[in-house]
Amino acid sequence: MHALRHDILPPSGVEFATTLKLTPSTITGSSSQEKLPRVLTNVVVSRSNLLRIFEVWEQPPQISTYIENERERRAHVRKGTEAVEGEVEMDEGGEGWVNMGSVKATAKKDPSIVSRFHFVREHTLHGTVTGMESVRIMSTYDDQLDRLLVSFKDAKIALLEWSDAAHDLVTVSIHTYERAPQMVSLDSPLFRTELRADPLSRCAALSLPKDAFAILPFFQTQAELDVMEQEQNHTRDVPYSPSFVLDLVNDVDERIRNVIDFVFLPGYNNPTVAVLCQSEQTWAGRLKEYRDTARLYIFTLDLMSRNYPIITAVDGLPYDSVSLLPCATSLGGVIILTSNSIIYVDQAARRVSLPVNGWATRVSDMPMPPADKDKDLGLYLEGSRLVFVDEKTFFIIRKDGMIHPIEIILDGRTVSKLVLLPVIAQTTIPAVAKLLNDDLLFVGSMVGPSVLMKTAREEVPLELPAQQTGVATTMNFSDSMDLDDDDDLYGDSQTTTQMAVGAASGASATTKTRSIIHLSLCDSLPAYGPIADMTFSLAKNGERFVPELVAATGAGHLGGFTLFQRDLPTRTKRKLHVLGGARGIWSLPVRQSQRVNGLSYEKSMGPFSAEIDTIIISTDANPTPGVSRIATRTAKTDVAIPTRIPGTTISAAPFFQRTTILHVMTNAIRVLEPDGNERQVIKDMDGSLPRAKIKSCSICDPFVLILREDESIGLFIGETERGKIRRKDMSPMGDKTSRYIAGCFFTDTIGLFDIEASETTPAAHADKNTSTLQAAVTAGNRSQWLVLVRPQGVMEIWSLPKLTLVFSTTAISTLENILVDSCSPAALSLPQDPPRKPQDLDIDQILVAPLGETSLVPHLFAFSRSGNMAIYEALPAPAPTEKNADPPLPNPRTAFLKVKFHKVVSKTFEIQRVEETEKTVLAEHKRISRTFVPFMTSPNMECTLAGVFFTGDRPCWIIATDKGGLRVVPSGHTVVYAFTACSLWESKGDFLLYSDEGPTLLEWAPEVQLDSCLPYRSIPRSRTYSNVIFEHSASLIVAASSLQARFASYDEDGNIIWEPDGNGVSFPHADCSTLELISPEHWVTMDGYEFASNEFVNTLTCVSLETTSTESGSKNFIAVGTTINRGEDLAVKGATYIFEVVEVVSDPNWTPKRWYKLKLRVRDDAKGPVTAVCGINGYLVSSMGQKIFVRALDLDERLVGVAFLDVGVYVTSLRSMKNLLLIGDAVKSVWLVAFQEDPYKLVTLAKDVRKRHATTVDFFFAGGELAIASEDEEGVLRLFAYDPSDLESRGGQHLLCHTEFHGHKECRSTIMIARRTKDEQLIPQAKLVSGFTDGSLSTLTPVDEAVFKRLQLLQGQLTRNVQHTAGLNPKAHRIVRNDAVSKPLSKNVLDGQLLSEFQVLGISRQNEITRQIGTERALVLHDWSSLIVPW
């Protein structure tokens, strides 16, 4: 059986991050225009196999005029929301970032500047990232840009740099160590390689198993390169010398074993490494025999002589040391983080320790300062991250997000002590912490949002009132301060000040000041973290019910639910059937003109301050010859249609500064007054002969472009003085009979489109001077351009109003990845005889429009007749020169547009071709037009988005956000005939569209995040959920939350065995659970059940059991399996619970009108943990330790056993289908079992005889074929076959493993859904949706034999013929090491990540690849688009 594994959602969160100057914008800064945002630096983040590049912009805050307008209206809401002293303030996104104390102090610095993330690029790699570093190589001195070094799980290092020509990362080199002896003899798959780089970029080191480092040296000077060249005949064009493997035990010191962490230290002449290791391993139960087993070694790397002398060796460090942090050069040494203390070690092996709880002195004999008895020492540092904010202050960010500053106190030049200061803030749960520059701190998280914080310093005098008690920052004493006051400062005084911690007596601090660090939130990268469990529920999208994936995500205080939908969720506000509009709807802001000195004008507004719409124009094709309506809003919010016009409208737009309507029909261009009366009409005629019908047009005040059905065009210009339009001379564009297939106008408001003129024609800049009075009224920094596509596939950009050709390219017809100016003169496109027939590669629609959130970037949208859509981002580029042309061009151009276009999205649509002969009225009525419609919307008061809607079959929204880049999101409608943004009802978030449901006014659902591949909503609940199911009879969510409770052990008589017996010593914590019944409509918890404090939920499912209480004889119940933890010296027990969801009488004041409760029906104790439950034929199947039980529900009050089976070691999952049962085991892999009712019996049909870990198992079937899909904790997907006719199966006793496919991430939850194809088989195919611990979602879809063969051949071509990011091997990435077979078993599963690269290629490259495998490009794209639908 064949299948496709395809990721529908990339990983979420940040595991690794680095800061560097990667893109040229970080060097040029704000270029010549001061008002553009300044790019401070790049931040590159990664999680699993996703690499994302961001720029950190320093920009003025973007204030939407919508906020200005609404300010008065919501004054009562705003009152009292400012932070006051000691107040805990949550940020608006609900992302759990808390700032204790006022943040007003940060505003004093410069309130007009904010720091923001801006998305640049992202890549899904064929490898799992395990580290990233910034390095500088010799070519850095030429371009001032850093290079990116990335390490991967299979012991590879890739060196990447930014290419401005490709506007992307390109691979400089890849270094692989997977065949090093340390990797070949790899015992434990748990080892993860780590990457570190020398601060001066002299070398990088990658940790390998068996205590070894792979060292990659870099050249820094020409002298080094010359020496290497003489010695080894090394080529000059590589930036590194040959890498080598450093065996720490043999080459450095035999005591360096079991490396825990290593770092490079700054300030040394040679690269110097500090290694934290544990030569003798121990654990808490062996501390009497072995304690303080950790050691620290500091040694230098002499890369030329391969000599490694040890500088410092320190032993006797606590066994629970976990990480190192290098100190600044002025201090020297390292900080060691342990679970219970922080230790500073200098180069002379002096140790200064700081215990943070009472356990530090119990687990270590290292001398520690006495703990302060008045302080509550109860901190735990597991999962913490350290980061220096200046030379003598570092933050420790604990796993609950609490930030503690730690001061390093100097006595002369030696460190005397470390001082832990109180919590200053709570942030996200940290995975990585980096200081970006002097005042920006980035904290990345794998389980929630990653945040960018600003640290601001303020000098404050020490003599402050002692009564204020806010807590918020760290402090640092100035150099002028007398250090003799240390005892006084950090003694018994507990005085705190607002935004400051610690105080001195007022008498001795008359002139002394200290530096206070304030923290404020600048920006965040949204993320939801790992997916623990998921289920499908029902949600409303407009008027339709759609499936919504409810996932339990996050951890700790960032836990909650994330709701995913396939389409962008909307809410229907009203139906407007009276409007019609099947052929087009336009909502226009038109005002009565103001006359000044005889001229009509309306004052120009900013790009964000669009007026409220006043008029809607709609048009229909029926009755013939069509009808157009002009509608306005009446006082009762209804719609009135005062004007109806016979004929079909092609387009309409406000004109003459929004004082009139320009109305284009199939044979005329009309200027209408705001009330609908006609001011001027121009019949589209050639003398007295009628021209071909107008098929499309583009209007951009004061220009009008019309395209006719015979591919000729007309150009008109408005004269503001007369208030009328006239034809514009098109002679600069060539013969007036020239043919064009698409065209549009574009108004550039940000100044990206810039002309460079050749020296011969100083008049080329004339278009920058306004030539009409109208242009003078609305000039500002706007420039207008005309984009045209000729039939032979040439796209040209002409400047207005002088019509100078400034850009020409032929690459648009094949949708190449980069469009650059070819410097060609205007092309010829004369009419042909007989008339030319439309070709597949003809561009059918073209549009240039801005996309974005806080910064608008022009994008080029192209849609070809064959159904290919490409979206290009406009980028600044140096102007080309025709001198480079070979041979020289006969008619060189005089002006060049300094812009190039880079393709960011490519998508294919199915095209239903209408026969040319079928031109009936019915065919015209059914015709679906695909058009790009730009819009500006404010879905909420803080956000303004510019986007584009693509109408037609499979309509979609095209949206770009600051942090997610460009996304194409389906709208969910079968077909949309017409679309417009509409603010007629005074809401900037409304849209009016004519779909298969008729004309509808709708808005986006609130709080939808659009920065991922699927639209999602986050429901923060401040706790983690381990299991979630949908109870479909009552449409409710049942979820098990995972909490922590203090754990105590008791003896047989009930006496407590141990109690905390010291300061800073406390009870341990253990998992516990509660069950919650939640309404998905309002996310209100209706009821719950609290388990014992030492009992937690393993499994939760909805089962149908036989019962006598209903007419049908069966009923849905909630089955729960738990573990009861009794300490490490007693065996665990478990229990099975059966709950029923019952409706109760609700209070009329409650929000959900219907109220439900959980009713406990049965509690059945078990001798072992109940790890999996499911239902089969009305019976309950549950595991108990090493047994499986089948039980019946008797009288709704007890469970009666009917059958059992001895199985493996630990059952991880149970799945049933009809009377078949699948069992997944942690050691014994997969079992296939049948349940027989007469007599009751469980029969083992087949099992996998190899020792494998199965975390999930599922049935997977299509077209009469059945496979069993299982996943293990390493992410390996296996497909098993049950085939008694195969000799290898021993008569069907053994399951045959036909396929192994490496996913490299652990799957926690799978859902089987139905996949219905066009064949409409009686039994639909099975499709599996899997959720992973890195937050990604993937699907496993059955593939037909013929389609599979085509795509498998294509996969081979893509592996060999496409450049993959970082030079990784896609085929090797999916191979599973299996010594039992001679060839890898990865052939039956297609890699969707690799196949998705085909769609991004240009058409000519696609044709070349498909020609080599003997198939057609269109057929392959059709196969691909039918398989990648999420659900």
GROMACS .gro file of N, CA, C and O in nm, residues 1348-1410:
model
  252
 1348PHE      N    1   0.122   0.718  -0.759
 1348PHE     CA    2   0.242   0.694  -0.678
 1348PHE      C    3   0.366   0.679  -0.766
 1348PHE      O    4   0.472   0.734  -0.737
 1349LYS      N    5   0.352   0.606  -0.876
 1349LYS     CA    6   0.468   0.583  -0.964
 1349LYS      C    7   0.518   0.715  -1.023
 1349LYS      O    8   0.638   0.740  -1.032
 1350ARG      N    9   0.421   0.800  -1.064
 1350ARG     CA   10   0.460   0.930  -1.120
 1350ARG      C   11   0.534   1.014  -1.016
 1350ARG      O   12   0.640   1.070  -1.042
 1351LEU      N   13   0.477   1.021  -0.896
 1351LEU     CA   14   0.535   1.108  -0.793
 1351LEU      C   15   0.666   1.051  -0.739
 1351LEU      O   16   0.754   1.127  -0.697
 1352GLN      N   17   0.679   0.919  -0.741
 1352GLN     CA   18   0.805   0.861  -0.694
 1352GLN      C   19   0.920   0.892  -0.791
 1352GLN      O   20   1.031   0.925  -0.750
 1353LEU      N   21   0.889   0.886  -0.920
 1353LEU     CA   22   0.990   0.925  -1.019
 1353LEU      C   23   1.026   1.073  -1.005
 1353LEU      O   24   1.142   1.112  -1.015
 1354LEU      N   25   0.924   1.154  -0.983
 1354LEU     CA   26   0.947   1.298  -0.964
 1354LEU      C   27   1.033   1.322  -0.839
 1354LEU      O   28   1.122   1.408  -0.839
 1355GLN      N   29   1.006   1.246  -0.733
 1355GLN     CA   30   1.082   1.260  -0.610
 1355GLN      C   31   1.230   1.233  -0.633
 1355GLN      O   32   1.317   1.303  -0.583
 1356GLY      N   33   1.258   1.131  -0.714
 1356GLY     CA   34   1.397   1.101  -0.746
 1356GLY      C   35   1.463   1.214  -0.823
 1356GLY      O   36   1.580   1.250  -0.799
 1357GLN      N   37   1.389   1.273  -0.919
 1357GLN     CA   38   1.443   1.386  -0.996
 1357GLN      C   39   1.471   1.507  -0.906
 1357GLN      O   40   1.573   1.573  -0.920
 1358LEU      N   41   1.378   1.534  -0.814
 1358LEU     CA   42   1.396   1.649  -0.725
 1358LEU      C   43   1.514   1.628  -0.632
 1358LEU      O   44   1.586   1.723  -0.598
 1359THR      N   45   1.534   1.505  -0.587
 1359THR     CA   46   1.647   1.477  -0.498
 1359THR      C   47   1.778   1.511  -0.568
 1359THR      O   48   1.869   1.570  -0.508
 1360ARG      N   49   1.788   1.476  -0.696
 1360ARG     CA   50   1.915   1.491  -0.768
 1360ARG      C   51   1.933   1.628  -0.832
 1360ARG      O   52   2.045   1.679  -0.840
 1361ASN      N   53   1.824   1.690  -0.879
 1361ASN     CA   54   1.837   1.805  -0.969
 1361ASN      C   55   1.801   1.940  -0.910
 1361ASN      O   56   1.801   2.040  -0.980
 1362VAL      N   57   1.765   1.944  -0.782
 1362VAL     CA   58   1.727   2.072  -0.720
 1362VAL      C   59   1.827   2.101  -0.608
 1362VAL      O   60   1.866   2.011  -0.533
 1363GLN      N   61   1.868   2.228  -0.599
 1363GLN     CA   62   1.957   2.268  -0.491
 1363GLN      C   63   1.879   2.275  -0.360
 1363GLN      O   64   1.784   2.352  -0.348
 1364HIS      N   65   1.917   2.195  -0.262
 1364HIS     CA   66   1.848   2.193  -0.133
 1364HIS      C   67   1.921   2.283  -0.034
 1364HIS      O   68   2.045   2.287  -0.034
 1365THR      N   69   1.845   2.352   0.047
 1365THR     CA   70   1.906   2.444   0.144
 1365THR      C   71   2.003   2.370   0.235
 1365THR      O   72   1.974   2.261   0.282
 1366ALA      N   73   2.119   2.430   0.257
 1366ALA     CA   74   2.226   2.377   0.341
 1366ALA      C   75   2.289   2.251   0.283
 1366ALA      O   76   2.363   2.181   0.351
 1367GLY      N   77   2.260   2.219   0.156
 1367GLY     CA   78   2.323   2.106   0.090
 1367GLY      C   79   2.288   1.971   0.150
 1367GLY      O   80   2.365   1.875   0.140
 1368LEU      N   81   2.169   1.960   0.210
 1368LEU     CA   82   2.131   1.836   0.278
 1368LEU      C   83   2.073   1.735   0.179
 1368LEU      O   84   2.023   1.772   0.073
 1369ASN      N   85   2.075   1.608   0.218
 1369ASN     CA   86   2.030   1.499   0.132
 1369ASN      C   87   1.890   1.455   0.175
 1369ASN      O   88   1.875   1.394   0.281
 1370PRO      N   89   1.786   1.484   0.095
 1370PRO     CA   90   1.649   1.448   0.136
 1370PRO      C   91   1.629   1.297   0.148
 1370PRO      O   92   1.553   1.251   0.233
 1371LYS      N   93   1.695   1.221   0.062
 1371LYS     CA   94   1.675   1.075   0.063
 1371LYS      C   95   1.734   1.014   0.190
 1371LYS      O   96   1.670   0.933   0.258
 1372ALA      N   97   1.855   1.056   0.224
 1372ALA     CA   98   1.920   1.003   0.345
 1372ALA      C   99   1.845   1.045   0.471
 1372ALA      O  100   1.847   0.974   0.572
 1373HIS      N  101   1.779   1.161   0.464
 1373HIS     CA  102   1.706   1.212   0.581
 1373HIS      C  103   1.591   1.119   0.620
 1373HIS      O  104   1.553   1.113   0.737
 1374ARG      N  105   1.536   1.046   0.523
 1374ARG     CA  106   1.419   0.961   0.551
 1374ARG      C  107   1.454   0.814   0.573
 1374ARG      O  108   1.367   0.734   0.604
 1375ILE      N  109   1.581   0.779   0.555
 1375ILE     CA  110   1.620   0.638   0.568
 1375ILE      C  111   1.634   0.601   0.716
 1375ILE      O  112   1.691   0.676   0.795
 1376VAL      N  113   1.580   0.484   0.751
 1376VAL     CA  114   1.586   0.433   0.888
 1376VAL      C  115   1.694   0.325   0.893
 1376VAL      O  116   1.695   0.233   0.809
 1377ARG      N  117   1.782   0.337   0.989
 1377ARG     CA  118   1.887   0.235   1.003
 1377ARG      C  119   1.824   0.105   1.053
 1377ARG      O  120   1.764   0.100   1.161
 1378ASN      N  121   1.838   0.001   0.974
 1378ASN     CA  122   1.779  -0.129   1.007
 1378ASN      C  123   1.876  -0.237   0.959
 1378ASN      O  124   1.891  -0.262   0.839
 1379ASP      N  125   1.944  -0.301   1.056
 1379ASP     CA  126   2.045  -0.401   1.021
 1379ASP      C  127   1.983  -0.532   0.975
 1379ASP      O  128   2.055  -0.621   0.927
 1380ALA      N  129   1.850  -0.548   0.987
 1380ALA     CA  130   1.787  -0.674   0.951
 1380ALA      C  131   1.753  -0.682   0.802
 1380ALA      O  132   1.713  -0.787   0.754
 1381VAL      N  133   1.765  -0.570   0.730
 1381VAL     CA  134   1.732  -0.572   0.587
 1381VAL      C  135   1.852  -0.522   0.508
 1381VAL      O  136   1.934  -0.443   0.558
 1382SER      N  137   1.861  -0.566   0.384
 1382SER     CA  138   1.976  -0.527   0.302
 1382SER      C  139   1.958  -0.389   0.240
 1382SER      O  140   2.054  -0.318   0.217
 1383LYS      N  141   1.832  -0.351   0.208
 1383LYS     CA  142   1.805  -0.219   0.149
 1383LYS      C  143   1.705  -0.145   0.236
 1383LYS      O  144   1.618  -0.207   0.298
 1384PRO      N  145   1.715  -0.012   0.243
 1384PRO     CA  146   1.618   0.064   0.323
 1384PRO      C  147   1.475   0.041   0.274
 1384PRO      O  148   1.451   0.021   0.154
 1385LEU      N  149   1.380   0.046   0.369
 1385LEU     CA  150   1.239   0.017   0.337
 1385LEU      C  151   1.159   0.145   0.321
 1385LEU      O  152   1.045   0.153   0.366
 1386SER      N  153   1.216   0.247   0.258
 1386SER     CA  154   1.146   0.378   0.255
 1386SER      C  155   1.073   0.402   0.124
 1386SER      O  156   1.038   0.516   0.094
 1387LYS      N  157   1.048   0.299   0.043
 1387LYS     CA  158   0.996   0.324  -0.091
 1387LYS      C  159   0.846   0.347  -0.098
 1387LYS      O  160   0.799   0.410  -0.191
 1388ASN      N  161   0.768   0.297  -0.005
 1388ASN     CA  162   0.623   0.303  -0.020
 1388ASN      C  163   0.560   0.431   0.034
 1388ASN      O  164   0.439   0.447   0.027
 1389VAL      N  165   0.639   0.518   0.093
 1389VAL     CA  166   0.587   0.645   0.145
 1389VAL      C  167   0.657   0.760   0.074
 1389VAL      O  168   0.780   0.767   0.072
 1390LEU      N  169   0.578   0.850   0.015
 1390LEU     CA  170   0.633   0.967  -0.053
 1390LEU      C  171   0.661   1.077   0.048
 1390LEU      O  172   0.587   1.094   0.146
 1391ASP      N  173   0.765   1.153   0.022
 1391ASP     CA  174   0.805   1.263   0.110
 1391ASP      C  175   0.741   1.393   0.060
 1391ASP      O  176   0.787   1.452  -0.038
 1392GLY      N  177   0.636   1.437   0.127
 1392GLY     CA  178   0.565   1.558   0.085
 1392GLY      C  179   0.651   1.682   0.094
 1392GLY      O  180   0.636   1.776   0.015
 1393GLN      N  181   0.744   1.687   0.190
 1393GLN     CA  182   0.832   1.803   0.204
 1393GLN      C  183   0.919   1.820   0.079
 1393GLN      O  184   0.941   1.932   0.033
 1394LEU      N  185   0.965   1.710   0.024
 1394LEU     CA  186   1.048   1.717  -0.097
 1394LEU      C  187   0.962   1.748  -0.220
 1394LEU      O  188   0.999   1.831  -0.304
 1395LEU      N  189   0.845   1.682  -0.232
 1395LEU     CA  190   0.761   1.704  -0.350
 1395LEU      C  191   0.707   1.846  -0.356
 1395LEU      O  192   0.680   1.898  -0.465
 1396SER      N  193   0.690   1.910  -0.241
 1396SER     CA  194   0.636   2.048  -0.242
 1396SER      C  195   0.733   2.145  -0.310
 1396SER      O  196   0.692   2.254  -0.350
 1397GLU      N  197   0.860   2.108  -0.323
 1397GLU     CA  198   0.956   2.197  -0.390
 1397GLU      C  199   0.929   2.206  -0.540
 1397GLU      O  200   0.973   2.301  -0.605
 1398PHE      N  201   0.857   2.110  -0.596
 1398PHE     CA  202   0.828   2.112  -0.740
 1398PHE      C  203   0.740   2.230  -0.777
 1398PHE      O  204   0.760   2.296  -0.878
 1399GLN      N  205   0.643   2.259  -0.691
 1399GLN     CA  206   0.547   2.365  -0.721
 1399GLN      C  207   0.613   2.502  -0.723
 1399GLN      O  208   0.565   2.594  -0.790
 1400VAL      N  209   0.724   2.517  -0.652
 1400VAL     CA  210   0.791   2.647  -0.643
 1400VAL      C  211   0.874   2.676  -0.767
 1400VAL      O  212   0.903   2.791  -0.797
 1401LEU      N  213   0.912   2.573  -0.842
 1401LEU     CA  214   0.999   2.593  -0.958
 1401LEU      C  215   0.927   2.671  -1.067
 1401LEU      O  216   0.805   2.672  -1.075
 1402GLY      N  217   1.006   2.734  -1.157
 1402GLY     CA  218   0.949   2.799  -1.274
 1402GLY      C  219   0.894   2.695  -1.372
 1402GLY      O  220   0.932   2.577  -1.369
 1403ILE      N  221   0.805   2.738  -1.460
 1403ILE     CA  222   0.737   2.644  -1.550
 1403ILE      C  223   0.836   2.574  -1.643
 1403ILE      O  224   0.826   2.454  -1.667
 1404SER      N  225   0.935   2.646  -1.692
 1404SER     CA  226   1.032   2.582  -1.783
 1404SER      C  227   1.111   2.474  -1.711
 1404SER      O  228   1.138   2.367  -1.766
 1405ARG      N  229   1.144   2.499  -1.585
 1405ARG     CA  230   1.217   2.397  -1.506
 1405ARG      C  231   1.125   2.278  -1.476
 1405ARG      O  232   1.169   2.162  -1.478
 1406GLN      N  233   0.998   2.305  -1.448
 1406GLN     CA  234   0.902   2.195  -1.425
 1406GLN      C  235   0.889   2.108  -1.549
 1406GLN      O  236   0.887   1.985  -1.540
 1407ASN      N  237   0.879   2.172  -1.664
 1407ASN     CA  238   0.868   2.095  -1.789
 1407ASN      C  239   0.992   2.009  -1.813
 1407ASN      O  240   0.982   1.894  -1.856
 1408GLU      N  241   1.107   2.066  -1.783
 1408GLU     CA  242   1.232   1.992  -1.803
 1408GLU      C  243   1.237   1.868  -1.714
 1408GLU      O  244   1.275   1.760  -1.758
 1409ILE      N  245   1.195   1.882  -1.588
 1409ILE     CA  246   1.200   1.767  -1.494
 1409ILE      C  247   1.097   1.661  -1.532
 1409ILE      O  248   1.127   1.541  -1.533
 1410THR      N  249   0.974   1.703  -1.566
 1410THR     CA  250   0.870   1.604  -1.598
 1410THR      C  251   0.898   1.536  -1.732
 1410THR      O  252   0.860   1.421  -1.752
   0.00000   0.00000   0.00000
